[in-house]
XYZ file of C-alpha atoms in Angstrom:
645
model
C 0.000 0.000 0.000
C 1.431 3.388 -1.009
C 2.321 6.032 1.615
C -0.172 8.481 0.104
C -2.929 5.911 0.316
C -2.022 5.111 3.931
C -2.034 8.815 4.823
C -5.400 9.251 3.143
C -6.825 6.350 5.134
C -5.509 7.812 8.403
C -6.977 11.221 7.610
C -10.371 9.694 6.867
C -10.134 7.641 10.040
C -9.299 10.755 12.076
C -12.222 12.671 10.581
C -14.539 9.754 11.274
C -13.467 9.572 14.917
C -13.895 13.341 15.344
C -17.387 13.155 13.853
C -18.283 10.302 16.173
C -17.211 12.312 19.205
C -18.960 15.455 17.995
C -22.207 13.780 16.991
C -23.729 13.694 20.513
C -22.747 17.328 21.013
C -24.294 18.184 17.678
C -27.475 16.405 18.705
C -27.619 18.374 21.947
C -27.072 21.609 20.065
C -29.802 20.746 17.574
C -32.192 19.781 20.376
C -31.495 22.896 22.440
C -31.821 25.254 19.507
C -34.986 23.664 18.225
C -36.599 23.336 21.656
C -35.933 26.961 22.553
C -39.363 28.433 21.831
C -39.406 32.222 21.710
C -42.008 35.000 21.477
C -41.446 38.751 21.508
C -44.172 41.267 22.358
C -44.141 45.061 22.558
C -45.349 46.198 25.966
C -46.286 49.712 27.071
C -44.538 51.125 30.104
C -44.313 54.397 31.986
C -41.062 56.325 32.206
C -40.416 59.425 34.230
C -38.337 62.519 33.637
C -38.348 64.793 36.644
C -41.989 65.129 37.672
C -43.324 64.271 34.222
C -44.445 60.760 33.293
C -44.710 59.571 29.709
C -45.362 56.350 27.855
C -42.645 54.291 26.186
C -42.569 50.976 24.373
C -40.454 48.200 25.805
C -39.908 44.821 24.226
C -40.557 41.621 26.121
C -38.933 38.428 24.882
C -39.936 35.115 26.419
C -37.881 32.010 25.745
C -38.704 28.567 27.119
C -36.143 25.774 27.002
C -35.987 22.290 28.508
C -34.897 22.697 32.095
C -35.914 22.267 35.709
C -38.584 24.888 36.438
C -36.369 27.950 36.888
C -37.646 31.435 36.052
C -35.109 34.066 35.025
C -35.660 37.726 34.177
C -33.446 40.566 33.043
C -34.430 44.169 32.420
C -32.449 46.796 30.588
C -32.276 49.463 31.847
C -33.051 48.247 35.359
C -36.700 48.765 36.336
C -37.487 50.726 39.484
C -39.687 47.882 40.736
C -38.569 44.255 40.563
C -40.588 42.129 38.111
C -39.442 38.679 39.272
C -42.680 37.868 41.110
C -44.797 38.783 38.072
C -42.637 36.566 35.883
C -43.044 33.573 38.196
C -46.826 33.926 38.353
C -46.992 34.449 34.581
C -44.933 31.304 33.984
C -47.128 29.140 36.221
C -50.427 30.403 34.802
C -49.152 30.183 31.218
C -47.992 26.604 31.692
C -51.310 25.603 33.268
C -53.208 27.019 30.280
C -50.820 25.851 27.549
C -50.729 22.333 28.979
C -54.461 22.060 28.256
C -53.731 22.435 24.552
C -50.597 20.296 24.289
C -48.931 17.783 26.586
C -45.918 19.682 27.925
C -45.012 17.360 30.766
C -44.616 19.193 34.054
C -43.847 22.827 34.860
C -40.418 21.726 36.060
C -39.624 20.300 32.616
C -38.881 23.805 31.346
C -36.917 26.922 32.185
C -38.544 30.290 31.522
C -36.370 33.211 30.427
C -37.786 36.751 30.333
C -36.018 39.760 28.897
C -37.410 43.313 28.956
C -35.593 45.938 26.885
C -36.371 49.640 26.735
C -34.726 52.814 25.518
C -35.770 54.632 28.705
C -35.674 53.768 32.415
C -39.116 52.339 33.214
C -41.130 52.089 36.407
C -41.437 48.318 36.099
C -43.782 46.547 38.462
C -46.680 44.204 37.797
C -48.259 45.898 34.758
C -46.392 43.629 32.318
C -47.733 40.462 33.965
C -50.548 39.902 31.467
C -48.181 40.344 28.503
C -45.700 37.941 30.114
C -48.430 35.320 30.419
C -49.605 35.785 26.827
C -46.062 35.551 25.448
C -45.221 32.490 27.562
C -48.304 30.645 26.308
C -47.219 31.364 22.735
C -43.672 30.207 23.417
C -44.832 26.963 25.022
C -47.261 26.214 22.188
C -44.849 27.466 19.491
C -47.378 29.848 17.981
C -46.906 33.492 17.100
C -49.158 36.274 18.420
C -51.154 38.452 16.067
C -49.266 41.721 15.434
C -50.614 45.167 16.237
C -52.031 44.268 19.662
C -50.882 45.824 22.939
C -51.935 44.720 26.420
C -51.378 46.238 29.845
C -52.429 44.745 33.162
C -51.018 42.710 35.996
C -51.677 38.993 36.160
C -53.251 37.802 39.388
C -52.696 34.229 40.595
C -56.350 33.430 39.828
C -55.897 34.401 36.170
C -57.739 37.717 36.395
C -56.181 40.830 34.888
C -55.488 43.413 37.588
C -55.750 47.173 37.231
C -52.700 49.333 36.491
C -51.842 53.000 36.188
C -50.676 55.194 33.323
C -53.348 54.044 30.852
C -53.344 57.198 28.715
C -49.550 57.365 28.595
C -49.440 53.731 27.500
C -51.938 54.373 24.699
C -49.719 57.219 23.500
C -46.818 54.767 23.455
C -48.874 52.151 21.582
C -49.642 54.707 18.888
C -45.911 55.280 18.354
C -45.573 51.749 16.902
C -48.861 51.871 14.965
C -50.770 49.488 17.231
C -54.353 48.850 16.164
C -55.774 47.224 19.319
C -55.212 48.071 22.977
C -56.339 45.696 25.744
C -56.798 47.031 29.263
C -58.106 45.617 32.561
C -61.853 45.421 33.035
C -63.252 48.546 34.680
C -60.592 50.967 33.414
C -62.422 52.454 30.443
C -62.604 55.715 32.360
C -59.577 57.261 34.045
C -58.988 60.518 35.860
C -56.456 62.989 34.533
C -55.104 66.171 36.077
C -55.083 69.108 33.648
C -53.947 72.720 33.883
C -56.659 75.316 33.326
C -55.878 78.875 32.317
C -57.980 81.842 33.410
C -57.569 85.611 33.643
C -58.527 88.278 36.148
C -58.099 91.692 34.640
C -54.659 91.883 33.021
C -53.320 88.900 34.985
C -53.150 85.275 33.821
C -53.584 82.450 36.331
C -53.429 78.665 36.162
C -55.133 76.076 38.290
C -55.279 72.308 38.183
C -58.422 70.253 38.018
C -59.287 66.590 37.605
C -61.227 65.466 34.553
C -62.554 62.026 33.642
C -61.351 60.698 30.299
C -63.185 58.098 28.209
C -60.241 55.880 27.249
C -62.003 54.197 24.337
C -62.956 57.540 22.812
C -59.505 59.025 23.490
C -57.676 56.191 21.722
C -60.031 55.943 18.759
C -60.348 59.648 17.981
C -56.700 60.521 18.555
C -54.971 57.454 17.099
C -57.576 55.169 15.532
C -56.793 52.488 18.140
C -59.598 50.174 19.262
C -59.759 49.585 23.021
C -61.185 46.428 24.606
C -61.556 45.394 28.241
C -60.267 42.025 29.454
C -61.408 40.454 32.710
C -59.192 37.356 32.612
C -56.264 36.048 30.617
C -58.704 34.000 28.508
C -60.310 37.218 27.261
C -56.900 38.391 26.036
C -55.959 35.081 24.412
C -58.702 35.318 21.807
C -57.156 38.554 20.468
C -53.541 37.378 20.365
C -54.026 33.783 19.193
C -57.042 33.494 16.939
C -56.301 29.822 16.199
C -56.781 28.819 19.843
C -60.264 27.607 20.801
C -60.908 29.889 23.775
C -64.059 30.500 25.786
C -63.884 34.037 27.129
C -65.221 35.168 30.498
C -66.200 38.781 30.015
C -69.289 37.894 27.954
C -70.771 35.909 30.870
C -70.984 38.730 33.419
C -74.742 38.337 33.910
C -74.296 34.674 34.815
C -71.598 35.494 37.377
C -73.843 37.986 39.162
C -75.962 35.081 40.383
C -73.088 34.348 42.789
C -73.841 37.544 44.726
C -77.089 36.305 46.227
C -76.088 33.563 48.660
C -73.462 32.147 50.995
C -72.507 28.846 52.612
C -73.567 27.710 56.090
C -71.227 25.658 58.277
C -72.330 23.842 61.438
C -69.082 24.582 63.306
C -69.499 28.319 62.710
C -73.197 28.100 63.565
C -72.676 26.340 66.896
C -69.683 28.521 67.788
C -71.555 31.763 67.110
C -74.574 30.726 69.193
C -72.354 29.721 72.128
C -70.330 32.924 71.752
C -73.486 35.042 71.752
C -74.692 33.534 75.035
C -71.232 33.816 76.607
C -70.776 37.450 75.542
C -74.164 38.526 76.875
C -73.445 36.814 80.200
C -69.937 38.314 80.295
C -71.346 41.815 79.795
C -73.967 41.307 82.499
C -71.332 40.060 84.965
C -69.035 42.992 84.216
C -71.871 45.513 84.584
C -72.821 44.007 87.940
C -69.371 44.949 89.255
C -69.720 48.602 88.249
C -70.994 51.368 90.457
C -72.987 54.276 89.049
C -69.891 56.415 88.469
C -68.135 53.614 86.558
C -71.177 53.131 84.330
C -71.014 56.801 83.416
C -67.260 56.614 82.792
C -67.588 53.535 80.542
C -70.875 54.558 78.942
C -69.507 54.621 75.374
C -67.877 51.208 75.769
C -71.038 49.728 77.298
C -73.178 51.043 74.444
C -70.660 49.758 71.906
C -70.715 46.250 73.408
C -74.525 46.217 73.552
C -74.762 47.361 69.934
C -72.316 44.699 68.736
C -74.170 41.953 70.615
C -77.496 42.995 69.120
C -75.968 43.211 65.649
C -74.457 39.736 66.069
C -77.838 38.358 67.134
C -79.364 39.697 63.910
C -76.579 38.167 61.831
C -77.111 34.783 63.468
C -80.776 35.011 62.518
C -79.606 35.707 58.945
C -77.272 32.665 59.137
C -74.163 34.849 58.798
C -72.323 33.003 61.534
C -68.705 33.943 60.814
C -69.681 37.608 60.562
C -71.505 37.300 63.896
C -68.397 35.755 65.476
C -66.349 38.708 64.261
C -68.709 41.215 65.902
C -68.840 39.177 69.102
C -65.045 39.183 69.220
C -65.134 42.986 69.080
C -67.766 43.035 71.827
C -65.713 40.717 74.044
C -62.607 42.832 73.504
C -64.548 45.915 74.616
C -65.905 44.149 77.715
C -62.468 42.773 78.609
C -61.029 46.273 78.319
C -63.570 47.566 80.856
C -62.880 44.623 83.173
C -59.096 45.065 82.967
C -59.352 48.805 83.552
C -61.377 48.227 86.720
C -58.849 45.666 87.946
C -55.999 48.064 87.194
C -57.730 50.814 89.180
C -57.537 48.630 92.307
C -54.268 46.707 91.749
C -52.154 49.192 89.799
C -49.107 48.246 87.728
C -48.882 44.847 89.376
C -52.043 43.816 87.527
C -50.556 44.744 84.132
C -47.374 42.823 84.926
C -49.308 39.719 86.010
C -51.628 39.886 82.987
C -48.696 40.259 80.599
C -46.947 37.275 82.174
C -50.107 35.176 81.931
C -50.582 36.058 78.253
C -46.958 35.240 77.427
C -47.328 31.851 79.133
C -50.442 31.169 77.059
C -48.589 32.120 73.883
C -45.728 29.766 74.753
C -48.203 26.950 75.328
C -49.946 27.576 72.000
C -46.595 27.679 70.212
C -45.803 24.236 71.590
C -48.901 22.711 69.995
C -49.088 24.772 66.789
C -45.581 24.160 65.425
C -46.215 20.851 63.676
C -45.328 19.051 60.462
C -49.033 18.677 59.647
C -51.606 21.370 60.354
C -55.372 21.467 60.244
C -57.005 24.562 58.815
C -58.232 25.297 62.336
C -54.621 25.334 63.528
C -53.679 27.754 60.750
C -56.496 30.060 61.859
C -55.210 29.717 65.438
C -51.665 30.598 64.342
C -52.659 33.994 62.966
C -54.540 34.750 66.175
C -51.439 33.975 68.202
C -49.389 36.272 65.957
C -51.992 39.011 66.398
C -51.700 38.567 70.162
C -47.892 38.741 70.028
C -48.115 41.923 67.966
C -50.578 43.504 70.416
C -48.403 42.569 73.383
C -45.475 44.372 71.773
C -47.623 47.461 71.216
C -48.885 47.272 74.798
C -45.294 47.294 76.029
C -44.532 50.400 73.982
C -47.612 52.219 75.286
C -46.819 51.191 78.854
C -43.266 52.499 78.531
C -44.672 55.845 77.350
C -47.067 55.973 80.317
C -50.169 55.519 78.118
C -52.060 53.100 80.376
C -55.368 53.276 78.498
C -53.961 52.146 75.151
C -51.668 49.632 76.849
C -54.685 47.952 78.442
C -56.636 48.108 75.161
C -53.844 46.203 73.432
C -53.594 43.703 76.298
C -57.358 43.160 76.151
C -57.195 42.561 72.414
C -54.374 40.045 72.889
C -56.318 38.266 75.640
C -59.425 37.837 73.485
C -57.395 36.892 70.432
C -55.825 34.020 72.351
C -59.255 32.824 73.490
C -60.378 32.582 69.857
C -57.198 30.642 69.029
C -58.388 27.866 71.354
C -61.790 27.961 69.641
C -60.320 27.443 66.169
C -57.988 24.646 67.237
C -61.108 22.538 67.797
C -61.996 22.530 64.094
C -60.470 20.325 61.414
C -61.852 20.379 57.886
C -58.612 19.666 56.044
C -55.010 18.721 56.706
C -52.022 20.663 55.338
C -48.335 19.817 55.175
C -46.239 22.562 56.776
C -43.392 21.821 54.367
C -45.628 22.233 51.308
C -46.950 25.555 52.570
C -43.458 26.731 53.456
C -42.188 25.861 49.972
C -44.935 27.994 48.391
C -44.584 30.842 50.870
C -41.775 32.653 49.045
C -43.823 33.051 45.866
C -46.796 34.485 47.760
C -44.631 36.834 49.805
C -42.652 37.940 46.736
C -45.756 38.838 44.761
C -47.329 40.669 47.697
C -44.047 42.551 48.212
C -43.975 43.447 44.516
C -47.478 44.910 44.760
C -46.518 46.819 47.895
C -43.468 48.327 46.162
C -45.575 49.240 43.136
C -48.268 50.945 45.238
C -45.639 52.734 47.308
C -43.801 54.039 44.234
C -46.971 55.110 42.406
C -49.266 56.289 45.211
C -47.167 56.795 48.338
C -46.791 55.219 51.760
C -50.262 56.197 52.987
C -51.914 53.693 50.643
C -49.220 51.051 51.029
C -49.076 50.982 54.847
C -51.846 48.412 55.323
C -50.188 46.032 52.879
C -46.874 46.555 54.673
C -48.456 45.648 58.015
C -49.583 42.260 56.696
C -46.170 41.666 55.141
C -44.515 42.322 58.496
C -46.929 39.996 60.294
C -46.255 37.360 57.644
C -42.515 37.521 58.231
C -43.051 37.469 61.994
C -45.156 34.313 61.670
C -42.524 32.678 59.476
C -39.825 33.443 62.044
C -41.951 31.612 64.645
C -42.283 28.625 62.252
C -45.998 29.320 61.931
C -45.866 28.578 58.208
C -49.628 28.355 57.759
C -50.119 31.710 59.464
C -47.287 33.235 57.436
C -48.926 32.021 54.232
C -52.312 33.404 55.277
C -50.863 36.829 56.098
C -49.106 36.896 52.716
C -52.473 36.156 51.097
C -54.034 39.012 53.069
C -51.287 41.395 51.955
C -51.857 40.405 48.343
C -55.649 40.628 48.618
C -55.504 44.160 50.036
C -52.962 45.263 47.425
C -54.853 43.774 44.479
C -58.120 45.237 45.715
C -56.615 48.698 46.135
C -55.337 48.666 42.559
C -58.507 47.136 41.118
C -60.870 49.740 42.560
C -58.929 52.802 41.386
C -61.327 54.848 39.289
C -63.724 51.935 38.818
C -67.495 52.318 38.965
C -69.518 50.483 41.609
C -71.226 48.457 38.894
C -67.943 47.283 37.371
C -66.515 46.487 40.805
C -69.596 44.437 41.630
C -69.100 42.504 38.394
C -65.501 41.752 39.384
C -66.665 40.555 42.795
C -69.300 38.406 41.100
C -66.778 36.719 38.808
C -64.338 35.873 41.610
C -67.165 34.640 43.852
C -68.519 32.471 41.040
C -65.137 30.854 40.418
C -64.663 30.404 44.170
C -68.011 28.635 44.434
C -67.096 26.331 41.579
C -63.898 25.255 43.346
C -65.647 24.972 46.720
C -68.122 22.546 45.204
C -65.262 20.520 43.717
C -63.531 20.345 47.101
C -66.737 19.221 48.793
C -67.789 16.671 46.191
C -64.500 15.327 44.830
C -61.937 15.827 47.591
C -64.232 15.477 50.637
C -62.632 18.593 52.095
C -64.511 21.178 54.135
C -62.681 24.406 53.189
C -63.708 26.325 56.296
C -61.403 29.324 55.838
C -62.619 29.785 52.264
C -66.241 29.453 53.422
C -65.705 31.965 56.224
C -64.170 34.600 53.954
C -66.817 33.898 51.313
C -69.525 34.676 53.854
C -67.653 37.741 55.109
C -67.540 39.172 51.584
C -71.318 38.690 51.391
C -71.677 40.486 54.732
C -69.691 43.547 53.653
C -71.498 43.746 50.340
C -75.057 43.292 51.614
C -74.972 44.499 55.228
C -72.301 47.202 55.244
C -72.438 48.285 51.581
C -68.634 48.241 51.592
C -67.638 46.880 48.192
C -63.935 47.443 48.820
C -63.828 45.078 51.803
C -66.242 42.746 50.026
C -63.685 42.515 47.225
C -60.808 41.922 49.668
C -62.560 38.994 51.336
C -63.767 37.615 48.017
C -60.148 37.461 46.897
C -59.132 35.852 50.193
C -61.841 33.231 49.758
C -60.581 32.495 46.234
C -56.968 32.318 47.408
C -57.840 29.923 50.197
C -59.962 27.573 48.133
C -57.015 27.394 45.730
C -54.767 26.525 48.685
C -57.215 23.826 49.810
C -57.246 22.351 46.311
C -53.456 22.461 46.082
C -52.373 21.402 49.582
C -55.397 20.096 51.472
C -56.256 16.497 52.257
C -59.495 15.271 53.784
C -59.987 14.872 57.524
C -63.498 15.216 58.932
C -66.271 17.780 59.447
C -69.754 18.608 58.224
C -71.415 21.295 56.180
C -74.849 22.251 54.953
C -75.767 24.610 52.154
C -78.138 27.527 52.521
C -80.564 27.471 49.582
C -77.816 27.191 47.008
C -78.004 26.099 43.411
C -74.779 26.454 41.470
C -75.025 26.589 37.690
C -71.567 25.945 36.287
C -70.549 26.645 32.744
C -68.457 24.321 30.661
C -64.864 24.879 31.678
C -62.332 26.258 29.287
C -60.134 23.294 30.055
C -62.554 20.749 28.637
C -62.727 22.351 25.212
C -59.035 23.092 25.292
C -58.084 19.525 26.067
C -60.300 18.173 23.328
C -58.342 20.264 20.847
C -54.985 19.674 22.460
C -53.491 17.644 19.655
C -54.343 20.086 16.888
C -51.707 22.706 17.633
C -48.375 22.068 15.991
C -46.251 18.940 15.903
C -44.892 17.593 19.164
C -41.370 18.904 19.775
C -40.612 15.586 21.468
C -41.439 13.744 18.212
C -39.143 16.016 16.193
C -36.282 15.561 18.640
C -36.723 11.803 18.519
C -36.526 11.860 14.696
C -33.324 13.924 14.816
C -31.821 11.545 17.341
C -32.527 8.608 15.010
C -30.961 10.449 12.065
C -27.810 11.277 14.028
C -27.603 7.678 15.261
C -27.809 6.397 11.660
C -25.061 8.805 10.597
C -22.874 7.678 13.495
C -23.424 4.016 12.554
C -22.520 4.754 8.924
C -19.325 6.484 10.056
C -18.525 3.476 12.208
C -18.963 1.069 9.247
C -16.825 3.296 7.037
C -14.097 3.359 9.668
C -14.070 -0.431 10.020
C -13.977 -0.807 6.251
C -11.005 1.551 5.891
C -9.098 -0.112 8.712
C -9.490 -3.566 7.146
C -8.756 -2.434 3.626
C -5.194 -2.925 2.415
């Protein structure tokens, strides 16, 4: 064999070996590149220069790749408010929806990469949440969104689109890229705008500011030719962006949802507890009054009248079968009576009484801690945990007041703590579902992060006055977590989120639109409550209690804001029951309830699941076979060359 022929054979052999080593790497590269699904959407944002705010267009790119459930986000320039929590919620909701159309495995089978680019520093915050969800659904399903559509709105964990600010500025920004359709959260068709008005007095010119209401739909159409549509949930938005998806919207069924405003659930535990509490409170008041002389009755007249009013109001609520609401009023009555009792004891015993009472309450807290830090918790124990945290918080306040010499407020806080601990023992007696502390703890960070995001957004846009209540619940949540009260920490995080979402959702909204939002959330809550009762044999007491409380504030107090807060809490808790809860025992009756459920989006989506695109798993398998065949051919060629003379 000639030297040139031998050299040629060695070169071919070397190339073959290199190809064999590189083939698996090539396969991985092909798989990664092909499985990296990407969607880019323009999103409107608000930038600020000095005191002036203006709209800008940012570009959101979502890329999903095979991974392990991580969510990454980068913004350039850096946003003033972190968007990580919005991205995580968007990823989870998008996967849940997309998985109904195509089998995607599990959420943890993918990594979710979000990139937001802008030419101006933006406020950031939750207003890109809806767009993130829309883009992620497209990336997971490998379909492209229809061009010319802009959406603004935060994505709530229940799939509703939350209200945002800067609507007019964002429409101005949408016009700069020739958008034809603008989607905004339900109830924000009218926004208030501050304008400068010029007027003259004699030779002098003056300016004054005034607030005017702007019709957003008219503003966008007449100024830019942009059509504006409201979206209540992410499903309403999907039908605009992805016309090929079979989607059943929600906004067209508002009249059906309003049927959910007319009733509530009745629970035997709450019924029996409220009746016992009513009798106890009346007897407690009578006993306390019997210890008062005429002068004391004059001194405590306002407190006596308050307690009597609350007891009578609770009696009426019990007659109306609003048992949780009655318990809440009776708690307030008992706190008032205990305050009077403790003040009378202090008047005879002095500071020694406060010291002894504080010691007794701390001992009770220590005892409750010993039985409430557990690996498995009932929902009654979770309710007890937040009452213990409330008591701890009040004890700290009492100490501060006492140090300042403010005896009256110190005793008020001690009285509140005392009654709060009594109700903790009441709730421990109930068990409608069992929760794993570890599971709740693992989900706590997401809840706290999103609530913190909303707090930061409200603080940056509207100031500390409006954000303080949300901050209080965040602080209580962290305090509960530090005590290893993971259920209580989770519940406080839910309360922080509910108050924040409600604050944003009611800005500039009409009572009618707000009532429709309440109706939708209540309707969806009822649907899940019925599933938990019928399919999981769980009695979701905390969800039932908040559901009733929302009914109370809507129908008895005419307070739609608090009705919305407790509606959202009920929805959050029924979701927690469905996610974490396992059956224990309990009983429930329904109060004249007939629930008419509509066909779920998921059923129609699943029936069409195989019609969208070719499975990426199938394509990867085909490529793997092709590469394997090539490798085998190289192997045969190598053997042939080595044996050939």
